Short mmCIF file of C-alpha atoms and ligand atoms in Angstrom, two decimals:
data_model
loop_
_atom_site.label_atom_id
_atom_site.label_comp_id
_atom_site.label_asym_id
_atom_site.label_seq_id
_atom_site.Cartn_x
_atom_site.Cartn_y
_atom_site.Cartn_z
CA MET A 143 -67.86 -98.68 -70.81
CA LYS A 144 -65.82 -101.37 -69.14
CA LEU A 145 -67.78 -102.43 -65.89
CA THR A 146 -70.48 -104.57 -66.96
CA HIS A 147 -72.79 -103.81 -64.32
CA ALA A 148 -71.76 -100.15 -64.31
CA LEU A 149 -73.90 -97.95 -61.91
CA CYS A 150 -75.61 -94.89 -61.42
CA LEU A 151 -76.66 -92.66 -59.12
CA CYS A 152 -78.96 -90.01 -58.02
CA LEU A 153 -78.80 -87.85 -56.05
CA ALA A 154 -81.16 -85.40 -53.97
CA LEU A 155 -81.95 -81.71 -53.78
CA ALA A 156 -79.65 -79.09 -52.50
CA LEU A 157 -81.02 -80.49 -48.89
CA ALA A 158 -81.12 -78.02 -46.29
CA LEU A 159 -79.17 -79.59 -43.64
CA PRO A 160 -75.98 -78.44 -42.21
CA TYR A 161 -73.12 -80.72 -43.77
CA SER A 162 -71.04 -82.55 -40.89
CA HIS A 163 -68.05 -83.91 -41.96
CA GLN A 164 -66.70 -87.34 -42.36
CA ASP A 165 -64.60 -89.03 -40.36
CA HIS A 166 -61.65 -89.08 -41.87
CA GLY A 167 -60.09 -91.79 -39.54
CA GLY A 168 -60.91 -95.37 -40.50
CA ASP A 169 -58.15 -98.15 -41.30
CA HIS A 170 -60.03 -100.90 -42.48
CA ASP A 171 -57.67 -103.89 -42.99
CA ASN A 172 -59.44 -107.12 -43.01
CA LEU A 173 -60.88 -107.13 -46.18
CA GLU A 174 -60.89 -110.06 -47.50
CA HIS A 175 -62.30 -110.40 -50.87
CA HIS A 176 -61.84 -107.90 -53.66
CA HIS A 177 -64.39 -107.35 -56.87
CA HIS A 178 -62.80 -107.64 -60.22
CA HIS A 179 -61.56 -104.47 -60.96
CA ASP A 180 -61.41 -103.67 -64.66
CA ASP A 181 -59.67 -100.40 -64.22
CA ALA A 182 -56.28 -100.14 -65.43
CA HIS A 183 -55.29 -97.41 -62.94
CA ILE A 184 -56.29 -98.98 -59.60
CA GLU A 185 -53.54 -99.45 -57.09
CA HIS A 186 -54.13 -102.02 -53.97
CA HIS A 187 -52.71 -100.78 -51.29
CA ASP A 188 -51.18 -103.02 -47.88
CA HIS A 189 -55.16 -102.64 -46.57
CA HIS A 190 -56.97 -102.71 -49.77
CA GLU A 191 -58.17 -99.26 -49.73
CA LEU A 192 -58.56 -97.59 -52.49
CA ASP A 193 -57.63 -94.36 -53.75
CA ARG A 194 -59.97 -92.11 -55.89
CA CYS A 195 -57.31 -89.98 -56.90
CA GLN A 196 -56.17 -92.81 -58.84
CA GLY A 197 -58.96 -92.25 -61.46
CA LEU A 198 -61.73 -94.89 -60.28
CA GLU A 199 -64.80 -95.24 -62.41
CA MET A 200 -66.85 -95.14 -59.62
CA ASP A 201 -70.57 -97.89 -59.71
CA ALA A 202 -72.55 -95.36 -58.11
CA VAL A 203 -73.33 -92.03 -56.40
CA ALA A 204 -75.75 -90.68 -54.23
CA VAL A 205 -76.14 -87.93 -51.37
CA ASN A 206 -77.17 -89.24 -48.22
CA GLU A 207 -79.70 -88.31 -46.04
CA ASP A 208 -77.31 -85.18 -44.78
CA GLY A 209 -76.75 -84.36 -48.96
CA ILE A 210 -73.29 -85.59 -48.71
CA PRO A 211 -72.55 -87.54 -52.02
CA LEU A 212 -71.67 -91.38 -51.41
CA PHE A 213 -69.18 -92.67 -53.87
CA PHE A 214 -70.10 -96.57 -54.71
CA LYS A 215 -66.99 -98.85 -55.88
CA GLY A 216 -66.66 -102.18 -55.56
CA ASP A 217 -67.77 -102.96 -51.96
CA HIS A 218 -66.03 -99.55 -50.97
CA LEU A 219 -67.47 -95.92 -51.03
CA PHE A 220 -65.93 -92.84 -50.24
CA LYS A 221 -68.08 -90.13 -48.45
CA GLY A 222 -67.95 -86.56 -49.42
CA PHE A 223 -65.20 -85.28 -51.54
CA ASP A 224 -62.15 -86.15 -49.61
CA GLY A 225 -60.71 -88.94 -47.15
CA LYS A 226 -60.08 -92.68 -47.56
CA SER A 227 -62.15 -95.10 -48.96
CA GLU A 228 -64.17 -97.23 -46.09
CA LEU A 229 -66.03 -100.77 -46.51
CA SER A 230 -70.01 -100.28 -47.88
CA ASN A 231 -70.74 -103.00 -45.12
CA GLU A 232 -70.38 -100.85 -42.41
CA SER A 233 -72.66 -98.14 -43.41
CA PHE A 234 -75.14 -100.57 -45.38
CA ALA A 235 -74.75 -103.84 -43.60
CA GLU A 236 -77.31 -105.83 -45.19
CA MET A 237 -75.97 -105.22 -48.34
CA ASP A 238 -73.23 -107.68 -47.63
CA ASP A 239 -75.68 -110.85 -46.84
CA HIS A 240 -75.92 -110.58 -50.66
CA HIS A 241 -72.58 -111.24 -51.69
CA HIS A 242 -73.70 -113.06 -55.15
CA LEU A 243 -75.23 -109.73 -55.74
CA ALA A 244 -71.81 -108.15 -56.21
CA HIS A 245 -71.69 -104.75 -56.34
CA VAL A 246 -73.82 -101.72 -55.86
CA ASP A 247 -75.19 -100.95 -59.75
CA ALA A 248 -76.88 -97.58 -59.36
CA ALA A 249 -78.42 -95.67 -56.30
CA PHE A 250 -80.36 -92.34 -55.67
CA HIS A 251 -81.47 -90.47 -53.12
CA MET A 252 -85.57 -89.80 -53.19
CA HIS A 253 -86.72 -86.29 -52.03
CA CYS A 254 -90.02 -85.50 -52.90
CA GLN A 255 -92.31 -84.84 -49.98
CA GLU A 256 -95.18 -86.54 -50.90
CA HIS A 257 -93.55 -89.83 -51.34
CA PRO A 258 -93.84 -92.50 -48.87
CA ASP A 259 -90.27 -92.66 -49.40
CA HIS A 260 -89.29 -89.35 -48.96
CA ASP A 261 -85.53 -88.94 -47.94
CA HIS A 262 -84.95 -92.53 -48.50
CA MET A 263 -81.79 -93.96 -50.26
CA PHE A 264 -82.38 -96.51 -53.06
CA PHE A 265 -79.52 -98.91 -54.24
CA PHE A 266 -79.54 -101.25 -57.19
CA LEU A 267 -77.67 -104.07 -57.50
CA ASP A 268 -78.30 -106.78 -60.18
CA HIS A 269 -82.10 -107.74 -60.27
CA LYS A 270 -82.66 -106.56 -56.54
CA VAL A 271 -83.38 -102.79 -54.90
CA PHE A 272 -82.32 -101.87 -51.23
CA VAL A 273 -83.99 -99.05 -49.44
CA TYR A 274 -82.64 -97.14 -46.67
CA HIS A 275 -83.60 -94.64 -44.29
CA HIS A 276 -80.58 -93.51 -41.99
CA HIS A 277 -78.52 -96.67 -42.48
CA LYS A 278 -81.91 -98.87 -41.75
CA LEU A 279 -83.28 -101.30 -44.27
CA GLU A 280 -86.82 -101.50 -44.85
CA VAL A 281 -88.58 -103.90 -43.30
CA GLY A 282 -89.52 -106.03 -46.75
CA TYR A 283 -86.41 -105.07 -48.71
CA PRO A 284 -84.61 -106.46 -50.80
CA LYS A 285 -87.07 -106.73 -53.46
CA GLU A 286 -87.13 -107.12 -57.02
CA ILE A 287 -86.42 -104.28 -59.13
CA SER A 288 -89.27 -105.44 -61.50
CA GLU A 289 -91.64 -105.35 -58.11
CA VAL A 290 -90.93 -102.08 -57.31
CA PHE A 291 -89.70 -100.20 -60.47
CA PRO A 292 -92.03 -102.14 -63.02
CA GLY A 293 -90.41 -101.59 -66.31
CA ILE A 294 -87.09 -100.90 -65.70
CA PRO A 295 -84.57 -103.49 -65.99
CA ASN A 296 -82.05 -105.18 -63.84
CA HIS A 297 -78.07 -104.23 -64.10
CA LEU A 298 -78.51 -100.82 -64.20
CA ASP A 299 -75.78 -98.30 -65.14
CA ALA A 300 -76.80 -95.66 -63.15
CA ALA A 301 -79.97 -93.64 -61.45
CA VAL A 302 -80.89 -90.05 -61.24
CA GLU A 303 -83.62 -88.09 -59.32
CA CYS A 304 -85.07 -85.38 -61.76
CA PRO A 305 -87.68 -83.12 -59.26
CA LYS A 306 -90.07 -80.86 -60.98
CA PRO A 307 -89.10 -78.42 -62.80
CA GLU A 308 -86.23 -79.81 -63.62
CA CYS A 309 -88.44 -82.25 -65.38
CA ASP A 310 -91.96 -82.20 -65.82
CA GLU A 311 -92.77 -84.17 -63.57
CA HIS A 312 -91.10 -85.82 -60.64
CA SER A 313 -89.23 -88.50 -62.44
CA VAL A 314 -86.00 -90.67 -61.40
CA LEU A 315 -83.52 -91.49 -64.46
CA PHE A 316 -82.12 -95.15 -64.90
CA PHE A 317 -79.45 -95.50 -67.45
CA LYS A 318 -78.01 -98.82 -68.81
CA ASP A 319 -75.75 -98.91 -72.11
CA HIS A 320 -77.40 -96.59 -74.33
CA ASP A 321 -81.22 -96.44 -72.98
CA ILE A 322 -82.75 -93.96 -70.50
CA TYR A 323 -86.04 -95.19 -68.57
CA ASP A 324 -87.79 -91.66 -67.36
CA TYR A 325 -89.70 -93.20 -64.66
CA ASN A 326 -92.63 -90.90 -63.32
CA VAL A 327 -92.06 -91.42 -59.24
CA LYS A 328 -96.12 -90.43 -58.88
CA THR A 329 -97.80 -92.86 -61.95
CA LYS A 330 -95.11 -95.17 -62.05
CA ALA A 331 -95.15 -94.72 -66.23
CA VAL A 332 -91.91 -95.64 -67.76
CA GLU A 333 -91.12 -93.52 -70.77
CA LYS A 334 -87.67 -95.09 -72.80
CA LYS A 335 -85.36 -92.30 -73.98
CA VAL A 336 -82.39 -92.08 -76.23
CA PHE A 337 -80.03 -88.71 -75.64
CA GLN A 338 -78.16 -88.10 -78.88
CA GLY A 339 -74.73 -87.19 -78.01
CA MET A 340 -74.70 -88.20 -73.98
CA PRO A 341 -71.59 -90.83 -73.17
CA ASN A 342 -73.20 -93.85 -71.54
CA CYS A 343 -73.47 -93.13 -67.79
CA THR A 344 -71.86 -95.52 -65.24
CA SER A 345 -72.98 -93.23 -62.59
CA ALA A 346 -75.04 -90.31 -62.02
CA LEU A 347 -75.81 -87.79 -59.70
CA ARG A 348 -77.96 -84.75 -59.07
CA TYR A 349 -75.55 -82.16 -56.69
CA MET A 350 -76.83 -78.15 -56.07
CA GLY A 351 -79.23 -78.65 -58.79
CA HIS A 352 -77.40 -80.25 -61.63
CA HIS A 353 -77.32 -83.17 -63.29
CA TYR A 354 -74.07 -84.98 -64.01
CA CYS A 355 -73.59 -88.30 -65.50
CA PHE A 356 -70.06 -89.65 -64.82
CA HIS A 357 -68.05 -92.62 -67.20
CA GLY A 358 -64.54 -93.32 -66.81
CA HIS A 359 -63.22 -90.69 -64.13
CA ASN A 360 -64.86 -87.96 -66.53
CA PHE A 361 -68.32 -86.26 -66.11
CA CYS A 362 -70.56 -84.36 -67.83
CA LYS A 363 -73.34 -82.03 -66.61
CA PHE A 364 -76.67 -82.33 -68.54
CA ASP A 365 -79.90 -81.15 -68.81
CA PRO A 366 -82.25 -84.02 -67.66
CA LYS A 367 -85.24 -83.02 -70.02
CA THR A 368 -82.95 -82.85 -72.82
CA GLY A 369 -79.80 -85.11 -72.79
CA GLN A 370 -78.06 -81.60 -73.98
CA MET A 371 -74.55 -80.69 -72.60
CA PRO A 372 -73.96 -77.00 -72.18
CA GLY A 373 -70.46 -75.86 -72.08
CA LYS A 374 -67.37 -77.92 -72.70
CA TYR A 375 -67.64 -81.72 -71.63
CA PRO A 376 -66.63 -83.73 -70.91
CA LYS A 377 -64.13 -82.47 -67.59
CA GLU A 378 -62.17 -84.77 -65.68
CA ALA A 379 -64.14 -85.78 -62.03
CA ARG A 380 -60.82 -85.40 -59.65
CA ASP A 381 -60.52 -81.79 -60.88
CA TYR A 382 -64.52 -80.64 -59.75
CA PHE A 383 -65.19 -83.67 -57.01
CA MET A 384 -62.48 -85.01 -55.20
CA ARG A 385 -59.44 -83.29 -53.70
CA CYS A 386 -56.66 -84.51 -55.37
CA SER A 387 -53.38 -82.75 -55.35
CA ASN A 388 -52.16 -84.33 -59.05
CA PHE A 389 -54.91 -83.51 -61.34
CA SER A 390 -55.20 -83.48 -65.52
CA GLU A 391 -52.08 -82.45 -67.40
CA ASN A 392 -54.70 -79.41 -68.96
CA SER A 393 -56.69 -78.41 -66.24
CA ASP A 394 -57.28 -74.85 -65.94
CA HIS A 395 -56.39 -74.41 -62.37
CA VAL A 396 -58.90 -70.99 -62.10
CA GLU A 397 -61.34 -72.63 -63.66
CA ARG A 398 -61.01 -76.03 -61.33
CA GLU A 399 -60.84 -73.74 -58.41
CA ARG A 400 -63.45 -71.36 -58.61
CA CYS A 401 -65.97 -74.88 -59.86
CA SER A 402 -64.91 -77.84 -57.48
CA HIS A 403 -67.16 -78.98 -55.14
CA VAL A 404 -64.92 -79.75 -52.86
CA HIS A 405 -64.72 -77.65 -49.01
CA LEU A 406 -62.18 -75.05 -48.76
CA ASP A 407 -59.37 -75.15 -46.30
CA ALA A 408 -59.26 -71.41 -45.12
CA ILE A 409 -60.60 -68.01 -46.73
CA THR A 410 -59.82 -64.14 -46.03
CA SER A 411 -60.02 -60.86 -46.94
CA ASP A 412 -57.20 -58.28 -46.65
CA HIS A 413 -57.24 -54.80 -45.21
CA GLY A 414 -57.50 -53.63 -48.77
CA GLY A 415 -60.57 -55.67 -49.34
CA ASN A 416 -58.45 -58.43 -51.65
CA MET A 417 -59.86 -62.15 -51.27
CA TYR A 418 -58.00 -65.42 -50.51
CA ALA A 419 -59.37 -68.41 -50.48
CA PHE A 420 -57.48 -72.05 -50.29
CA ARG A 421 -58.09 -75.48 -50.86
CA ASP A 422 -55.26 -78.17 -51.11
CA HIS A 423 -52.28 -77.11 -52.65
CA HIS A 424 -53.82 -73.68 -54.70
CA PHE A 425 -55.85 -70.45 -53.58
CA LEU A 426 -57.95 -68.15 -55.32
CA ARG A 427 -57.32 -64.41 -55.37
CA ARG A 428 -59.54 -61.60 -56.05
CA ASP A 429 -58.68 -58.17 -55.56
CA GLU A 430 -60.81 -55.36 -54.73
CA GLY A 431 -63.03 -53.71 -57.83
CA ASN A 432 -61.63 -56.26 -59.53
CA HIS A 433 -64.20 -59.61 -60.71
CA THR A 434 -61.13 -61.30 -62.11
CA LEU A 435 -59.73 -64.44 -60.15
CA THR A 436 -56.68 -65.85 -60.71
CA ALA A 437 -55.30 -69.10 -59.33
CA ASP A 438 -51.75 -69.82 -57.84
CA ARG A 439 -49.84 -72.56 -55.91
CA THR A 440 -49.54 -72.00 -52.43
CA GLU A 441 -46.12 -72.57 -51.94
CA HIS A 442 -45.28 -69.65 -54.77
CA ALA A 443 -46.44 -67.28 -53.58
CA PHE A 444 -46.81 -68.45 -49.33
CA LYS A 445 -42.89 -69.79 -48.90
CA GLU A 446 -43.14 -73.01 -46.26
CA ILE A 447 -46.33 -73.28 -46.92
CA HIS A 448 -47.52 -75.99 -49.01
CA SER A 449 -50.68 -77.13 -48.89
CA ASP A 450 -53.78 -77.38 -46.21
CA VAL A 451 -53.54 -74.51 -44.70
CA ASP A 452 -56.05 -74.89 -41.70
CA ALA A 453 -57.20 -71.25 -41.41
CA VAL A 454 -56.40 -67.90 -42.25
CA PHE A 455 -56.94 -64.24 -40.87
CA SER A 456 -55.95 -61.07 -41.54
CA PHE A 457 -54.60 -58.18 -39.37
CA ASN A 458 -52.89 -55.36 -39.08
CA ASP A 459 -51.79 -55.94 -42.57
CA HIS A 460 -50.82 -59.45 -42.30
CA LEU A 461 -52.08 -62.47 -42.97
CA HIS A 462 -51.66 -64.76 -40.29
CA MET A 463 -52.18 -68.27 -41.36
CA ILE A 464 -52.26 -71.53 -39.41
CA LYS A 465 -51.39 -75.34 -40.70
CA ASP A 466 -51.66 -77.80 -37.48
CA ASP A 467 -49.65 -76.26 -34.66
CA LYS A 468 -48.01 -73.55 -36.45
CA LEU A 469 -49.21 -69.34 -37.02
CA TYR A 470 -47.13 -68.34 -39.80
CA VAL A 471 -47.28 -64.22 -40.66
CA PHE A 472 -47.05 -62.65 -43.86
CA GLN A 473 -47.04 -59.55 -45.27
CA ASP A 474 -50.52 -58.89 -46.97
CA ASP A 475 -48.39 -56.98 -49.81
CA GLU A 476 -46.54 -58.46 -52.60
CA PRO A 477 -44.49 -60.49 -52.19
CA HIS A 478 -45.65 -61.41 -49.32
CA ASN A 479 -42.96 -61.74 -47.18
CA GLN A 480 -42.74 -64.02 -43.58
CA MET A 481 -42.45 -61.82 -40.61
CA ASP A 482 -39.20 -62.67 -38.61
CA GLY A 483 -39.06 -64.79 -36.20
CA TYR A 484 -42.49 -67.03 -37.18
CA PRO A 485 -43.85 -69.81 -37.89
CA LYS A 486 -44.35 -70.32 -33.75
CA SER A 487 -46.94 -72.62 -32.03
CA VAL A 488 -50.68 -71.63 -32.06
CA LYS A 489 -50.69 -72.21 -28.31
CA GLU A 490 -48.07 -69.38 -27.84
CA GLU A 491 -49.22 -66.90 -30.04
CA LEU A 492 -52.83 -67.67 -29.61
CA GLY A 493 -53.57 -69.03 -26.14
CA ILE A 494 -55.25 -71.98 -27.84
CA GLU A 495 -53.76 -75.07 -28.68
CA GLY A 496 -53.54 -76.17 -32.45
CA PRO A 497 -55.13 -77.50 -34.92
CA ILE A 498 -58.09 -75.37 -35.61
CA ASP A 499 -60.91 -75.08 -38.38
CA ALA A 500 -61.43 -71.51 -39.32
CA ALA A 501 -60.50 -67.77 -37.88
CA PHE A 502 -61.90 -64.63 -38.32
CA VAL A 503 -61.49 -61.23 -37.74
CA CYS A 504 -64.02 -58.23 -38.58
CA GLU A 505 -63.27 -54.88 -39.77
CA ASP A 506 -61.19 -52.71 -37.81
CA HIS A 507 -61.34 -54.51 -35.08
CA HIS A 508 -58.68 -56.71 -33.41
CA ILE A 509 -60.43 -59.64 -31.90
CA ALA A 510 -59.37 -62.86 -33.80
CA HIS A 511 -62.40 -65.62 -33.14
CA ILE A 512 -60.96 -68.91 -33.31
CA ILE A 513 -62.97 -71.87 -34.40
CA LYS A 514 -62.14 -75.59 -33.10
CA GLY A 515 -64.59 -78.04 -33.49
CA ASN A 516 -68.21 -76.84 -32.98
CA HIS A 517 -66.53 -74.14 -30.47
CA ILE A 518 -65.41 -70.41 -30.90
CA TYR A 519 -63.48 -68.44 -29.05
CA ASP A 520 -62.21 -64.77 -28.93
CA VAL A 521 -58.57 -63.83 -28.95
CA GLU A 522 -57.69 -60.21 -27.87
CA LEU A 523 -54.81 -59.48 -30.90
CA ASN A 524 -53.67 -56.69 -28.78
CA ALA A 525 -52.88 -58.01 -25.50
CA SER A 526 -49.49 -59.60 -24.25
CA PRO A 527 -49.80 -62.61 -23.94
CA ARG A 528 -52.69 -63.44 -25.76
CA VAL A 529 -55.34 -65.68 -24.32
CA ALA A 530 -58.48 -67.83 -26.01
CA VAL A 531 -61.73 -66.41 -23.89
CA ASN A 532 -65.53 -66.64 -24.01
CA ASN A 533 -65.81 -70.40 -25.14
CA HIS A 534 -69.30 -70.28 -26.73
CA THR A 535 -70.93 -73.73 -28.55
CA ILE A 536 -71.45 -73.18 -32.02
CA GLY A 537 -75.61 -74.34 -32.56
CA LEU A 538 -75.64 -74.62 -36.04
CA PHE A 539 -72.58 -76.73 -37.39
CA LYS A 540 -70.70 -79.89 -35.99
CA LYS A 541 -67.82 -78.83 -37.94
CA ILE A 542 -66.62 -75.64 -40.03
CA ASP A 543 -64.36 -75.54 -42.88
CA ALA A 544 -63.47 -71.48 -43.41
CA ALA A 545 -64.92 -68.27 -42.20
CA LYS A 546 -64.25 -64.55 -43.27
CA CYS A 547 -66.10 -61.28 -42.07
CA ASP A 548 -65.99 -58.60 -43.75
CA SER A 549 -68.49 -55.57 -44.15
CA SER A 550 -71.13 -57.22 -44.81
CA GLY A 551 -70.85 -60.02 -42.25
CA VAL A 552 -69.56 -63.17 -41.34
CA LYS A 553 -69.49 -65.72 -44.06
CA VAL A 554 -69.71 -69.38 -42.65
CA PHE A 555 -68.23 -72.57 -45.37
CA VAL A 556 -69.31 -75.66 -44.81
CA GLY A 557 -68.72 -78.35 -47.34
CA SER A 558 -69.57 -76.98 -50.94
CA HIS A 559 -71.96 -74.21 -49.12
CA PHE A 560 -71.75 -71.10 -47.25
CA TYR A 561 -74.00 -69.41 -44.63
CA HIS A 562 -74.08 -65.63 -44.49
CA PHE A 563 -74.83 -63.78 -40.65
CA ASN A 564 -75.08 -59.86 -39.61
CA SER A 565 -72.78 -60.52 -36.62
CA THR A 566 -70.44 -62.90 -35.21
CA MET A 567 -72.98 -62.74 -32.33
CA GLU A 568 -75.75 -63.25 -34.43
CA PHE A 569 -73.91 -66.62 -35.80
CA VAL A 570 -72.78 -67.97 -32.55
CA ALA A 571 -76.47 -67.54 -31.02
CA ALA A 572 -78.28 -68.81 -34.53
CA ARG A 573 -80.79 -71.58 -33.94
CA ALA A 574 -82.33 -71.99 -37.45
CA LEU A 575 -79.97 -72.54 -40.86
CA PRO A 576 -79.90 -69.29 -43.28
CA GLU A 577 -80.36 -69.77 -46.54
CA GLN A 578 -77.75 -72.08 -48.47
CA HIS A 579 -75.27 -70.32 -50.73
CA ARG A 580 -72.96 -71.72 -52.83
CA VAL A 581 -69.40 -71.71 -52.87
CA SER A 582 -68.56 -72.44 -56.60
CA MET A 583 -71.43 -70.21 -58.18
CA ASP A 584 -72.60 -67.51 -55.93
CA LEU A 585 -69.12 -66.54 -54.49
CA PHE A 586 -66.67 -67.70 -57.09
CA SER A 587 -69.61 -67.04 -60.20
CA CYS A 588 -68.91 -70.34 -61.70
CA GLU A 589 -71.36 -70.94 -64.65
CA HIS A 590 -72.05 -74.91 -63.80
C1 LIG B 195 -67.75 -105.94 -43.76
O1 LIG B 195 -67.27 -107.01 -44.73
C2 LIG B 195 -65.60 -107.40 -44.57
C3 LIG B 195 -64.84 -108.01 -46.10
O2 LIG B 195 -65.77 -108.77 -46.42
C4 LIG B 195 -65.86 -107.70 -43.28
O3 LIG B 195 -64.29 -108.50 -43.14
C5 LIG B 195 -66.25 -107.56 -42.24
O4 LIG B 195 -66.40 -108.63 -41.16
C6 LIG B 195 -67.98 -107.01 -42.84
N1 LIG B 195 -68.12 -106.17 -42.04
C7 LIG B 195 -69.39 -106.17 -41.43
C8 LIG B 195 -70.21 -104.78 -39.72
O5 LIG B 195 -70.32 -106.57 -41.53
C1 LIG B 196 -73.19 -97.36 -75.59
O1 LIG B 196 -74.15 -98.02 -75.22
C2 LIG B 196 -73.81 -98.29 -76.61
C3 LIG B 196 -75.02 -100.02 -76.54
O2 LIG B 196 -76.50 -99.47 -76.16
C4 LIG B 196 -73.04 -99.36 -77.35
O3 LIG B 196 -73.41 -99.57 -78.50
C5 LIG B 196 -71.97 -98.03 -77.34
O4 LIG B 196 -70.77 -98.48 -77.76
C6 LIG B 196 -71.79 -97.45 -76.00
N1 LIG B 196 -71.15 -95.98 -76.26
C7 LIG B 196 -69.69 -96.46 -75.29
C8 LIG B 196 -68.96 -94.93 -75.82
O5 LIG B 196 -69.38 -97.43 -74.98
C1 LIG B 197 -48.39 -86.11 -58.26
O1 LIG B 197 -47.35 -86.37 -59.15
C2 LIG B 197 -45.65 -86.71 -59.25
C3 LIG B 197 -45.48 -86.96 -60.54
O2 LIG B 197 -46.06 -87.80 -61.15
C4 LIG B 197 -45.77 -87.67 -57.63
O3 LIG B 197 -44.42 -87.84 -57.88
C5 LIG B 197 -46.12 -87.68 -56.63
O4 LIG B 197 -45.75 -88.36 -55.67
C6 LIG B 197 -47.89 -87.35 -56.90
N1 LIG B 197 -48.24 -86.88 -55.69
C7 LIG B 197 -49.35 -87.31 -54.72
C8 LIG B 197 -50.03 -86.94 -53.63
O5 LIG B 197 -49.98 -88.45 -55.58
C1 LIG B 198 -58.08 -57.17 -62.62
O1 LIG B 198 -57.15 -58.60 -62.74
C2 LIG B 198 -56.29 -59.42 -63.53
C3 LIG B 198 -55.77 -60.81 -62.89
O2 LIG B 198 -54.68 -60.13 -61.62
C4 LIG B 198 -55.42 -58.17 -64.39
O3 LIG B 198 -54.74 -58.89 -64.87
C5 LIG B 198 -56.43 -57.22 -64.48
O4 LIG B 198 -55.34 -56.24 -65.06
C6 LIG B 198 -56.82 -56.45 -63.76
N1 LIG B 198 -58.06 -55.43 -63.66
C7 LIG B 198 -57.79 -54.29 -63.42
C8 LIG B 198 -58.78 -53.45 -63.84
O5 LIG B 198 -57.38 -53.90 -62.23
C1 LIG B 199 -65.11 -75.15 -24.40
O1 LIG B 199 -65.91 -75.65 -23.34
C2 LIG B 199 -66.27 -77.04 -23.60
C3 LIG B 199 -67.75 -77.11 -23.14
O2 LIG B 199 -68.40 -76.48 -23.17
C4 LIG B 199 -65.23 -78.10 -23.30
O3 LIG B 199 -65.26 -79.59 -23.35
C5 LIG B 199 -63.98 -77.11 -23.64
O4 LIG B 199 -62.79 -77.86 -23.31
C6 LIG B 199 -63.91 -76.06 -23.49
N1 LIG B 199 -62.46 -75.33 -24.27
C7 LIG B 199 -61.39 -74.78 -23.69
C8 LIG B 199 -60.40 -74.69 -24.88
O5 LIG B 199 -61.69 -74.94 -22.18
C1 LIG B 200 -79.48 -59.26 -41.32
O1 LIG B 200 -79.25 -57.65 -42.04
C2 LIG B 200 -80.35 -57.70 -42.93
C3 LIG B 200 -79.85 -56.37 -43.38
O2 LIG B 200 -80.02 -55.15 -42.67
C4 LIG B 200 -82.05 -57.57 -42.35
O3 LIG B 200 -82.88 -57.26 -43.15
C5 LIG B 200 -81.91 -58.75 -41.61
O4 LIG B 200 -83.58 -58.81 -41.09
C6 LIG B 200 -81.13 -59.18 -40.84
N1 LIG B 200 -80.77 -60.30 -40.24
C7 LIG B 200 -81.12 -60.93 -38.97
C8 LIG B 200 -81.47 -62.06 -38.77
O5 LIG B 200 -81.45 -59.67 -37.85
#
């Protein structure tokens, strides 16, 4: 592997927390010191922001207390699957007081109800371990790794949590070179293993109940008990864990769009029951009565719209697509011709300022439910002019990526997950999070 102290990471259970979106804003101009970057492809931008789409080998990965993966690289981190890099010290200030320790080698999130460090994040830098709870360093840390995790070496490559029953006992797997140290959280016993055939992990993540080993810009899914890698691996991390417009050349678009953990931009079902799900430059389509999903570039089917649709809803045999402050209206049959006179401004057409986050119309109805931040509005589509009324606060989520409504009710999409409600009213009034479903596996039948 290229980095001497590569890292690891670990991750948490499918946390039953709403996945609030990261702030995509922050510019960090004052980065003074640089890490040695061995990776050939890193591009240094003027203000030293890192671009994860350049094929970075991450130092460590772990989910935070809200279930959002944090990817560490040098003195930066990436929150979630898209957005810019930020300085790690803005989130974890004390790690900065130890500059000689360089970067995070490995990280994991402890999710073990009966453990005193439940819901804490562990970071490994050289020979030290830092323990954080909601960005606050626990008293007495950093400590020596050997003190907190006896039998675990310094200069780790990666770490990942493994709860029961995925492992026989609640464990943390530590990776260093080709060796694996299976650490029993309860008894502190360490069992050294080698997983034949598995690459040396430079970071590792448990996400949505699966274990992933990252190496370079590739990853493998593995069985934490045996090290077996079911399926075709390695795969390209940028295809499944990052929102990047340029994919590897041999990327299978259908497979990538089905299995990606990156949030959807917009989703709808048209009057015939055909589903469209948009993400970045592509969309997935599934026809009523047919389980086969197809993927295409958005600009091929919906001229003028290249990427990054904010919201889509179906009404009167037309797909209404919203991007920034514009509304585009396309015939829902192929070819998707655009209606004359469009795009028009969202404000003019729906009575609300764009951009918006999500929109849906329930079957046979003519009210568009428009979601913007944590507010939802009703727009009577048969009225003229249209106005946004019934401003309600959504209690459960701060930000929603996409939503759709069909005969079974409302599905609300947040990050890699979606939630089902029997009706719009139930969704708006809900105070407790319903069962969490996985977009990739439960909606698009991705096997991994
Ligand atoms: C974080 O690190 C940068 C560069 O090393 C430094 O300029 C900045 O002051 C630090 N910020 C905090 C909050 O410590
Ligand atoms: C993995 O680590 C071992 C040392 O334990 C080393 O011999 C081997 O070359 C490494 N494999 C790769 C693919 O880097
Ligand atoms: C994608 O790749 C093409 C060709 O290599 C390049 O021109 C374009 O700028 C890249 N786009 C992004 C978003 O990196
Ligand atoms: C289902 O959809 C796929 C992809 O569009 C198509 O090739 C296939 O013929 C369809 N099957 C049926 C039974 O319509
Ligand atoms: C909706 O109500 C909130 C306060 O509950 C307010 O801040 C917001 O501006 C309202 N939206 C519109 C479009 O009036
Ligand atoms: C939603 O509908 C299902 C099936 O009709 C029912 O079992 C469930 O109790 C309903 N949920 C709520 C919160 O009303």
